[in-house]
Coordinates of C-alpha atoms and ligand atoms in Angstrom, one line a residue:
X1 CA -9.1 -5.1 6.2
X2 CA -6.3 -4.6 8.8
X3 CA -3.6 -2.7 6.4
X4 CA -4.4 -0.5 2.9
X5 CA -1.0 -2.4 1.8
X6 CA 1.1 -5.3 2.9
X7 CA 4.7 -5.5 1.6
X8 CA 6.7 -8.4 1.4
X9 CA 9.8 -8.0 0.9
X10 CA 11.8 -5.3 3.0
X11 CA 14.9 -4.2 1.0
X12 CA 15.5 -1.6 -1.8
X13 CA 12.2 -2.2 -3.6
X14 CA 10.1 -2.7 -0.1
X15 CA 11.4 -0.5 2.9
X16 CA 11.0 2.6 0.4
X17 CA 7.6 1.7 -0.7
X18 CA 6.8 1.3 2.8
X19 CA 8.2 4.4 3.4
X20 CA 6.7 6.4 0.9
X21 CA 3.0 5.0 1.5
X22 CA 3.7 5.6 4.8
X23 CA 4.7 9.5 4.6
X24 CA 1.2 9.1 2.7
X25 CA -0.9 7.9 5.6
X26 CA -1.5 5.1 4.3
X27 CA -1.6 1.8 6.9
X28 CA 1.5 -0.3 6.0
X29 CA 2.5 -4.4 7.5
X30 CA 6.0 -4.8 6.2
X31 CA 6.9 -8.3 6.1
X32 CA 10.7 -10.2 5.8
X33 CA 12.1 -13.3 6.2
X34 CA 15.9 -11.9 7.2
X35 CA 16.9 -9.9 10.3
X36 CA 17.6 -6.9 9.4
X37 CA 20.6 -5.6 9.7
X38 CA 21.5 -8.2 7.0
X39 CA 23.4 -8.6 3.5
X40 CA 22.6 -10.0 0.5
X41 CA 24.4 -11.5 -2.4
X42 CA 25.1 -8.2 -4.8
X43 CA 27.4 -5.6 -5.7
X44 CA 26.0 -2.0 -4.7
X45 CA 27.0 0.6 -7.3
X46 CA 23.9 2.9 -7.8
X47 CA 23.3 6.5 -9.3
X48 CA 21.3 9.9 -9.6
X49 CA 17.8 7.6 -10.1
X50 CA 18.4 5.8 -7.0
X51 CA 19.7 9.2 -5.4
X52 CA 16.8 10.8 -6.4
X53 CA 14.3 8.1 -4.4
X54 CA 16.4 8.9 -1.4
X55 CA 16.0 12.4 -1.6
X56 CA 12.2 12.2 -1.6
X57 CA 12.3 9.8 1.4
X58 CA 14.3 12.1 3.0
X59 CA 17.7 9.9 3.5
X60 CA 20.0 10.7 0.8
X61 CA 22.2 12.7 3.6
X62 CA 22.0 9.5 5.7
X63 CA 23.3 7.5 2.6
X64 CA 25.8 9.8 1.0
X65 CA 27.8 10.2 4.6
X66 CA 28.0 6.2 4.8
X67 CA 30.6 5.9 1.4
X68 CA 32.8 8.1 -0.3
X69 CA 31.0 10.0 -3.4
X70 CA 32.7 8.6 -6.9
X71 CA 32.7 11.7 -9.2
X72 CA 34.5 10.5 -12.2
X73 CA 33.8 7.3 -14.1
X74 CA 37.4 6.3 -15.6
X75 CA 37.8 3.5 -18.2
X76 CA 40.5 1.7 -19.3
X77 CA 39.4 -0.1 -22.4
X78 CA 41.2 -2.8 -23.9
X79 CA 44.7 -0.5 -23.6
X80 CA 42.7 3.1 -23.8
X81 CA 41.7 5.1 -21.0
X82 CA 38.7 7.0 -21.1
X83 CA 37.6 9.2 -18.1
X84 CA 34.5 11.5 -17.8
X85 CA 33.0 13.4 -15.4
X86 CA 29.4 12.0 -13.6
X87 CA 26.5 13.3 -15.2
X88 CA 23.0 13.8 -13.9
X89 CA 21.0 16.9 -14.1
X90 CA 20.7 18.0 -10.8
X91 CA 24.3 19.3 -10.2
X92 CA 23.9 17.9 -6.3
X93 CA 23.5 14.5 -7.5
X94 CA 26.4 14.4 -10.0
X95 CA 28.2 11.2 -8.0
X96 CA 27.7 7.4 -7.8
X97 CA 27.6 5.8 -4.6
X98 CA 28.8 2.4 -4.0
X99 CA 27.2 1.3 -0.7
X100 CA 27.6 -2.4 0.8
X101 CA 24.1 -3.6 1.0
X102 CA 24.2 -4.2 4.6
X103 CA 24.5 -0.4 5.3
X104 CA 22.2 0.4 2.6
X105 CA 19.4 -1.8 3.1
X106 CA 19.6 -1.0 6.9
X107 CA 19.5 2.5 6.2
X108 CA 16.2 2.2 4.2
X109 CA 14.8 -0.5 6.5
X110 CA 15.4 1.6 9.6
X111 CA 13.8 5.3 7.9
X112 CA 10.4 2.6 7.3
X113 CA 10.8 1.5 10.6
X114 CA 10.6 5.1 12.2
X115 CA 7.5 5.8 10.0
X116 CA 4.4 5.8 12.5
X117 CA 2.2 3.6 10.0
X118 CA 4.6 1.2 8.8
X119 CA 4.5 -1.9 11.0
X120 CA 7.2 -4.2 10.2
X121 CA 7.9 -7.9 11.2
X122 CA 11.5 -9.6 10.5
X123 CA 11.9 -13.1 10.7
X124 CA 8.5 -13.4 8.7
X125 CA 8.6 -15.4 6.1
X126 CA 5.5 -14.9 3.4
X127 CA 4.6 -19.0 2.7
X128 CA 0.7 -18.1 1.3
X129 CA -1.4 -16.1 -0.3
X130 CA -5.3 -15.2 1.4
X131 CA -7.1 -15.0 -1.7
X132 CA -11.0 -14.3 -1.8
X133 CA -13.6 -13.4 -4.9
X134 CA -10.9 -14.4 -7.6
X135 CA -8.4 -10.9 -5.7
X136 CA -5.8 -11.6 -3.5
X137 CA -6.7 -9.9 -0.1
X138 CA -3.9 -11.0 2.3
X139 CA -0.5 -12.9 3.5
X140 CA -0.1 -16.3 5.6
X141 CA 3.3 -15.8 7.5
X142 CA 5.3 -18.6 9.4
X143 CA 7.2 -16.5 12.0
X144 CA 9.1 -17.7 15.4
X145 CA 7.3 -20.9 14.6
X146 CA 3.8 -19.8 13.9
X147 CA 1.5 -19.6 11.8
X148 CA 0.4 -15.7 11.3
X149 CA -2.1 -14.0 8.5
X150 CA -3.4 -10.6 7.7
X151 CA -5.5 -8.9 5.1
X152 CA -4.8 -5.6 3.2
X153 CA -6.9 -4.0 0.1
X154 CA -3.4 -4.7 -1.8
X155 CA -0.6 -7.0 -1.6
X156 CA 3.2 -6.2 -3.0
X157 CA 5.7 -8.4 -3.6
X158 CA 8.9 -6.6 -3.3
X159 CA 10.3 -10.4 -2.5
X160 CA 13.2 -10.3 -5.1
X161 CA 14.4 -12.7 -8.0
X162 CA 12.9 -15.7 -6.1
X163 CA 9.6 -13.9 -5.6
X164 CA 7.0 -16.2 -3.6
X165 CA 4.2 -14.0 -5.0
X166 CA 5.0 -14.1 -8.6
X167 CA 5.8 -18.2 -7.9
X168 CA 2.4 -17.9 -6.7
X169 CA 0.4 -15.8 -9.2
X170 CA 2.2 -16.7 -12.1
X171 CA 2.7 -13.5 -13.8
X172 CA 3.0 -13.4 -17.6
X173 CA 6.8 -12.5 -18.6
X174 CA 6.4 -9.8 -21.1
X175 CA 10.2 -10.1 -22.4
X176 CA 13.3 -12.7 -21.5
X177 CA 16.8 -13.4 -22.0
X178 CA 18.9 -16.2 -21.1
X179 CA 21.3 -16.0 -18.4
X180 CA 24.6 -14.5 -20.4
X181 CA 26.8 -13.8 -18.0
X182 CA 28.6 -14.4 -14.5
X183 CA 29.1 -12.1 -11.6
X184 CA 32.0 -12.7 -8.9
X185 CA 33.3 -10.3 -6.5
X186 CA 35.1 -9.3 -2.8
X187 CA 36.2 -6.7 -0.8
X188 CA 40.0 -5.4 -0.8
X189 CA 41.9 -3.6 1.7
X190 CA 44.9 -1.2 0.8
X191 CA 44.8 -1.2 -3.0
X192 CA 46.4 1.9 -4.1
X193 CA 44.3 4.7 -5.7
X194 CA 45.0 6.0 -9.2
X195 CA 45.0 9.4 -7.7
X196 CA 43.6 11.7 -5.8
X197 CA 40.4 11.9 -7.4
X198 CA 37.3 10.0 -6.7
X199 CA 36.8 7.3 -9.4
X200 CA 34.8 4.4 -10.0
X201 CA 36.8 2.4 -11.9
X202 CA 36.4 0.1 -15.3
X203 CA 38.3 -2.1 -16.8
X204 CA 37.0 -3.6 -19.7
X205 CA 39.2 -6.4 -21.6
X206 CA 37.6 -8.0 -24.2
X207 CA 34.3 -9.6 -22.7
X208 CA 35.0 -9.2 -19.2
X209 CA 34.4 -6.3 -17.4
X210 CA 36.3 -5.4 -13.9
X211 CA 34.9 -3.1 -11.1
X212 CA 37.2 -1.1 -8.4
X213 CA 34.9 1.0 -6.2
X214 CA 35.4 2.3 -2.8
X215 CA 32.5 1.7 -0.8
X216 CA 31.7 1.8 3.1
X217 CA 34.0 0.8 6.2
X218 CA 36.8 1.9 4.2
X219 CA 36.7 -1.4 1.7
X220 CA 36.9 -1.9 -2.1
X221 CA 34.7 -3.6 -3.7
X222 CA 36.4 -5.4 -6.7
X223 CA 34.4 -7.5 -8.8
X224 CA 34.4 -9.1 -12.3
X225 CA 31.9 -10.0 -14.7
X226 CA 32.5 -12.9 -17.1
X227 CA 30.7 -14.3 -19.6
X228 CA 28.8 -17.1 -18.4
X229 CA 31.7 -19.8 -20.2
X230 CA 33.1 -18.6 -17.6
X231 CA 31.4 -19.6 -14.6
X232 CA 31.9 -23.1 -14.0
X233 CA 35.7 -22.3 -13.3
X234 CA 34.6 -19.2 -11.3
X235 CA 32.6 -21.7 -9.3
X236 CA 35.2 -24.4 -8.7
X237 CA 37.6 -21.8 -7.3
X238 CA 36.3 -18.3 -6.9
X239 CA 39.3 -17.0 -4.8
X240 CA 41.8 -18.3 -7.6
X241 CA 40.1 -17.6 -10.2
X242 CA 39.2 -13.9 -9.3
X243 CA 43.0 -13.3 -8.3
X244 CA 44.7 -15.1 -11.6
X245 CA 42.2 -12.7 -13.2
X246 CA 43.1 -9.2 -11.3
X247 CA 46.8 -10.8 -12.0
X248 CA 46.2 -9.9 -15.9
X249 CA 44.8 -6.4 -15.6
X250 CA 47.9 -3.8 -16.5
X251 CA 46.4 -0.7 -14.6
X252 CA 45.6 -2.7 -11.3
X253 CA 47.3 -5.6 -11.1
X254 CA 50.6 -3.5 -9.8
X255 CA 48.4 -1.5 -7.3
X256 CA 47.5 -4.6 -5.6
X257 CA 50.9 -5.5 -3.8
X258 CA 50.1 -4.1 -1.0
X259 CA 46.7 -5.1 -0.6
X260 CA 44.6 -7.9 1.2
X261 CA 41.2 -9.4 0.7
X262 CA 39.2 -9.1 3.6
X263 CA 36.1 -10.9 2.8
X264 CA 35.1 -13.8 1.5
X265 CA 35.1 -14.3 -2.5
X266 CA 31.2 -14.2 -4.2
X267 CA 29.0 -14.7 -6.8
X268 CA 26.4 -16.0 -8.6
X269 CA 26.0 -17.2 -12.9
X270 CA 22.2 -17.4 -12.7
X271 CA 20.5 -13.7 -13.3
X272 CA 19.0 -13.4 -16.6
X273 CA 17.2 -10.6 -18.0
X274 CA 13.2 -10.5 -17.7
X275 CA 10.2 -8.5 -17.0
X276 CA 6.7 -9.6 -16.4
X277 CA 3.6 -8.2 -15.7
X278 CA 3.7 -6.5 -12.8
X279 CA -0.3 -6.7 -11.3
X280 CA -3.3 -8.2 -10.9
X281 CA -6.4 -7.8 -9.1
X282 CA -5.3 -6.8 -5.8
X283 CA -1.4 -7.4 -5.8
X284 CA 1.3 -5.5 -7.7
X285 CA 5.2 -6.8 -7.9
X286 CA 8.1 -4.1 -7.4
X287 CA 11.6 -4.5 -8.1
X288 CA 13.6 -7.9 -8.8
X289 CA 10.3 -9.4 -8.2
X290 CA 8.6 -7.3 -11.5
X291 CA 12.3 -7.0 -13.6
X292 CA 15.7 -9.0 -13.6
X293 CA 18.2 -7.2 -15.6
X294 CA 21.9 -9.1 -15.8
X295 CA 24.2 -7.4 -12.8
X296 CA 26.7 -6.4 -15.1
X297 CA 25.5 -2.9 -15.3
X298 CA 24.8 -1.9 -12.0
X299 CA 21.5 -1.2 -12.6
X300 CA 18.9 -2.9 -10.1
X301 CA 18.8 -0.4 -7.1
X302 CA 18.3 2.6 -9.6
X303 CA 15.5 0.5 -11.2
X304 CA 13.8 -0.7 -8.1
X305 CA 14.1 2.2 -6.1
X306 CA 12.5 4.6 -8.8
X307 CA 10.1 1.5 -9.3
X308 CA 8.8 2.1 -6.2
X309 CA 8.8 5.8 -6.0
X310 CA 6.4 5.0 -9.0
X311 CA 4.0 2.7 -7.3
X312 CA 3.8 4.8 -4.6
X313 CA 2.2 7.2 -6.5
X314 CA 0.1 4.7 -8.4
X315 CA -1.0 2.9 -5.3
X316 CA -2.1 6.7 -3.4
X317 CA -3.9 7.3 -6.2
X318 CA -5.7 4.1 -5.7
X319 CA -6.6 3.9 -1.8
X320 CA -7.1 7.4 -2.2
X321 CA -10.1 7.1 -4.4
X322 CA -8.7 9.3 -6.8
X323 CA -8.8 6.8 -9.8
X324 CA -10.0 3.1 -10.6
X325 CA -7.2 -0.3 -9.7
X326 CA -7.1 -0.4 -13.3
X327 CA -6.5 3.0 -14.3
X328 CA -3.8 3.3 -11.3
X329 CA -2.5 -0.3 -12.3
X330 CA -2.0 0.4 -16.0
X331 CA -0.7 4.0 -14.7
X332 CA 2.6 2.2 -13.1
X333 CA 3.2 -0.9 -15.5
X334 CA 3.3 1.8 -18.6
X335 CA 5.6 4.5 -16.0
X336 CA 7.8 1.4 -15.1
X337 CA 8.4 0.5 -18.6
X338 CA 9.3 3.5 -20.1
X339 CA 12.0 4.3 -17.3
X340 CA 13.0 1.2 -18.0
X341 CA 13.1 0.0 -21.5
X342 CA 16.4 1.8 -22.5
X343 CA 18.3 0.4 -19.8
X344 CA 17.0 -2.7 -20.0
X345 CA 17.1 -3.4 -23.6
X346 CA 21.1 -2.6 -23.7
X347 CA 21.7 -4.7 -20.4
X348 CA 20.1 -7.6 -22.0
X349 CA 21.6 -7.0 -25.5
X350 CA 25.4 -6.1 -24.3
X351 CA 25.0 -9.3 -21.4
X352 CA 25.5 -11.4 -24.6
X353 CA 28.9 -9.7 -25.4
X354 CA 30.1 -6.3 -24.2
X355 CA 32.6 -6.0 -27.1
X356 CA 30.2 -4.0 -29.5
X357 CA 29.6 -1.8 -26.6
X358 CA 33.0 -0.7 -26.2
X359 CA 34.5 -0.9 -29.4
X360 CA 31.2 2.2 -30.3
X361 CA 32.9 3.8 -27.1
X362 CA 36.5 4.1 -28.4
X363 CA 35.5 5.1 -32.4
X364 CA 33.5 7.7 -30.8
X365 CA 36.6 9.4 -29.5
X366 CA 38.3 8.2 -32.4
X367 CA 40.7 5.9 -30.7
X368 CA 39.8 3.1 -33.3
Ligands
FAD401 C1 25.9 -10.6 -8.1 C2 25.0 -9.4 -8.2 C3 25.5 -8.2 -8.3 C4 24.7 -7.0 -8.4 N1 25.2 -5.8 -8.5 C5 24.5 -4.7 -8.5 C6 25.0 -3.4 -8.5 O1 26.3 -3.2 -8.5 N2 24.2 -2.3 -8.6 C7 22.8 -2.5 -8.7 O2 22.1 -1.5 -8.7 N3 22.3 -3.7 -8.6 C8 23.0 -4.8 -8.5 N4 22.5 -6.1 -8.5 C9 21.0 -6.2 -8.5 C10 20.4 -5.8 -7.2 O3 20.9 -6.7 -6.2 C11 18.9 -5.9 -7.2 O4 18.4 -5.3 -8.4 C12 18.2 -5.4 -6.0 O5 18.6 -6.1 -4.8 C13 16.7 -5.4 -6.1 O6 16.2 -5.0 -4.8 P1 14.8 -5.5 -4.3 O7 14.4 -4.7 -3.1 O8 13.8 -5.6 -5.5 O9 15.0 -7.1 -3.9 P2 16.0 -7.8 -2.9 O10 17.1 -6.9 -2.6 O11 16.3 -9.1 -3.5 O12 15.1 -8.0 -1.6 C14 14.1 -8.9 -1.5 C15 13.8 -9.2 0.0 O13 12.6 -10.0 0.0 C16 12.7 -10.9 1.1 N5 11.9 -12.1 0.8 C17 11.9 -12.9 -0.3 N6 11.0 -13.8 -0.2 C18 10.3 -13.6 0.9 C19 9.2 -14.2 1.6 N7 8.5 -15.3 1.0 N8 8.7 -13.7 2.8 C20 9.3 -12.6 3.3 N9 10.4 -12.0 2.8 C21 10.9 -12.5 1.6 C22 14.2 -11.3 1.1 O14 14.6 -11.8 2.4 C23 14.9 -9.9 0.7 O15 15.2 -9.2 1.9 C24 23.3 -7.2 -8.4 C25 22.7 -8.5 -8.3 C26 23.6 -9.6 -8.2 C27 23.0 -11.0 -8.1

């Protein structure tokens, strides 16, 4: 075999991975088809879990200089504001972080790159699967117009929602829900803060749910998610739509006189909510490529970063003797799922209307 472990797929889910096995010893080919530094379409809010990942790889100082810390969560709920300090157990990782994935994905890319036995290749785009004695045992790669291929004793698709591996394979999904929701959003310049403090700002009205974060290259991110009704007049006119929408919200809408949008207006009205089994004999999926929860709760880095923490450990275990594919295997899909299934199960439920979710929110405090 020429690697213990190719990785396809070099983002969140795949440059820690690769990381991680690497810090392990183990022999890593880590495979895109982008150029890396490069973005991708998504919003970038992400938490202690995520935090937590980066602090094992040994980055989280790296990441937390690259965006301002948010330290209070603040609300404003159909004419009710809420506020409440971060939680997390670890007092050092009470902050969200709201990172524009060209900075973070470059970051994690870069901290693989510098890992002596992760070998990485950009521009190579995974089009088949080497597949001998019923287990898959390699990649084909087309790459500067060529035809490449490697074997490994496992192969990880860390590809994302369009996963070639799982198109391949085929994986059973073990629970779906139908795309509920849309996700539009840009960057703002000059909008002025509610105060001092650093807050990642909410405002739900009714089924729609707007985002104000700071994030990197001193930017806001603002972005709205609608429910998917909404989408086709998203799609006709994203810029007009977003800014007829910011128009209606009371606690921002006056903030934004003096403010421009810098970037280009974005979005997608396609992410549903699955998960599927995540291995077979000889590959594993990680990330989007294993579970697709709806955007709308910021959830995905947190999830596919501590994904792969787990598989990590799974996958040492393996090439390490220490315990059979199976028993390794089975190891990571139950681990996965039970870090998961909370989150998941009330992304998926609240995608289909966020109303129930904050009306619980204000009788708790009695403001119903
Ligand atoms: C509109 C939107 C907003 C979102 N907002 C948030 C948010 O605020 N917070 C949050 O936590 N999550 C958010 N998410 C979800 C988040 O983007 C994903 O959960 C996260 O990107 C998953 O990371 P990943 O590493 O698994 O996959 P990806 O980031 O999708 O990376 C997959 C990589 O695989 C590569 N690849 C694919 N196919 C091949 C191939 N055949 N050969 C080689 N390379 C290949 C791609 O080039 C890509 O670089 C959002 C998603 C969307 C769509």
């Amino acid at each position: 075999m020429d690697y213990d472990v190719i990785i396809v797929g070099a983002r969140v889910a795949g440059s820690a991975l690769a990381a991680l096995l690497g810090q392990h010893g183990h022999r890593v080919l880590l495979l895109d088809k982008a150029q890396f530094p490069s973005d991708t379409l998504s919003t970038h809010f992400f938490r202690a879990p995520a935090l937590r990942v980066f602090e094992r790889l040994g980055v989280l100082e790296e990441v937390k200089s690259a965006a301002p810390p948010m330290t209070v969560m603040w609300n404003y709920i159909d004419g009710h504001v809420v506020s409440d300090p971060v939680e997390a157990h670890e007092e050092h990782l009470r902050y969200f972080l709201c990172e524009r994935r060209i900075t973070l994905d470059w970051i994690l890319f870069q901290h693989a790159a510098r890992e002596p036995n992760v070998e990485i290749r950009q521009g190579a785009q995974v089009r088949e699967l080497i597949q001998f004695d019923g287990r898959v045992a390699g990649v084909r790669w087309s790459e500067a117009g060529g035809m490449n291929e490697a074997t490994a004793r496992v192969v990880v698709g860390a590809d994302g929602i369009y996963s070639t591996l799982a198109k391949i394979l085929g994986p059973a999904f073990e629970s779906q829900f139908p795309v509920r929701r849309c996700m539009y959003y840009t960057y703002f310049q000059g909008i002025e803060p509610l105060d001092e403090a650093a807050f990642a700002e909410h405002h739900f009205v009714g089924d729609t749910l707007t985002y104000v974060f700071p994030t990197d290259a001193h930017l806001t991110l603002v972005a709205v998610s609608a429910p998917i009704s909404e989408f086709a007049s998203f799609k006709k006119e994203p810029l007009k739509r977003l800014c007829a929408h910011l128009a209606s919200l009371p606690l921002l809408a006056p903030r934004l006189s003096k403010a421009e949008i810098v970037a280009e207006v974005k979005g997608a009205g396609n992410i549903p909510c699955y998960q599927r089994v995540p291995y077979g004999h000889g590959w594993a999926l990680v990330g989007d490529a294993h579970q697709i929860m709806d955007p709308w709760s910021g959830m995905g880095i947190d999830h596919a970063a501590t994904h792969a923490s787990i598989l990590a450990d799974s996958l040492h275990r393996f090439l390490t003797d220490a315990a059979s594919w199976d028993v390794t295997m089975s190891d990571y899909h139950a681990q996965a799922r039970r870090w998961s299934e909370k989150t998941y199960r009330r992304t998926s439920t609240y995608a289909a209307d966020l109303r129930p979710m904050t009306h619980a929110a204000l009788q708790k405090r009695g403001l119903v």
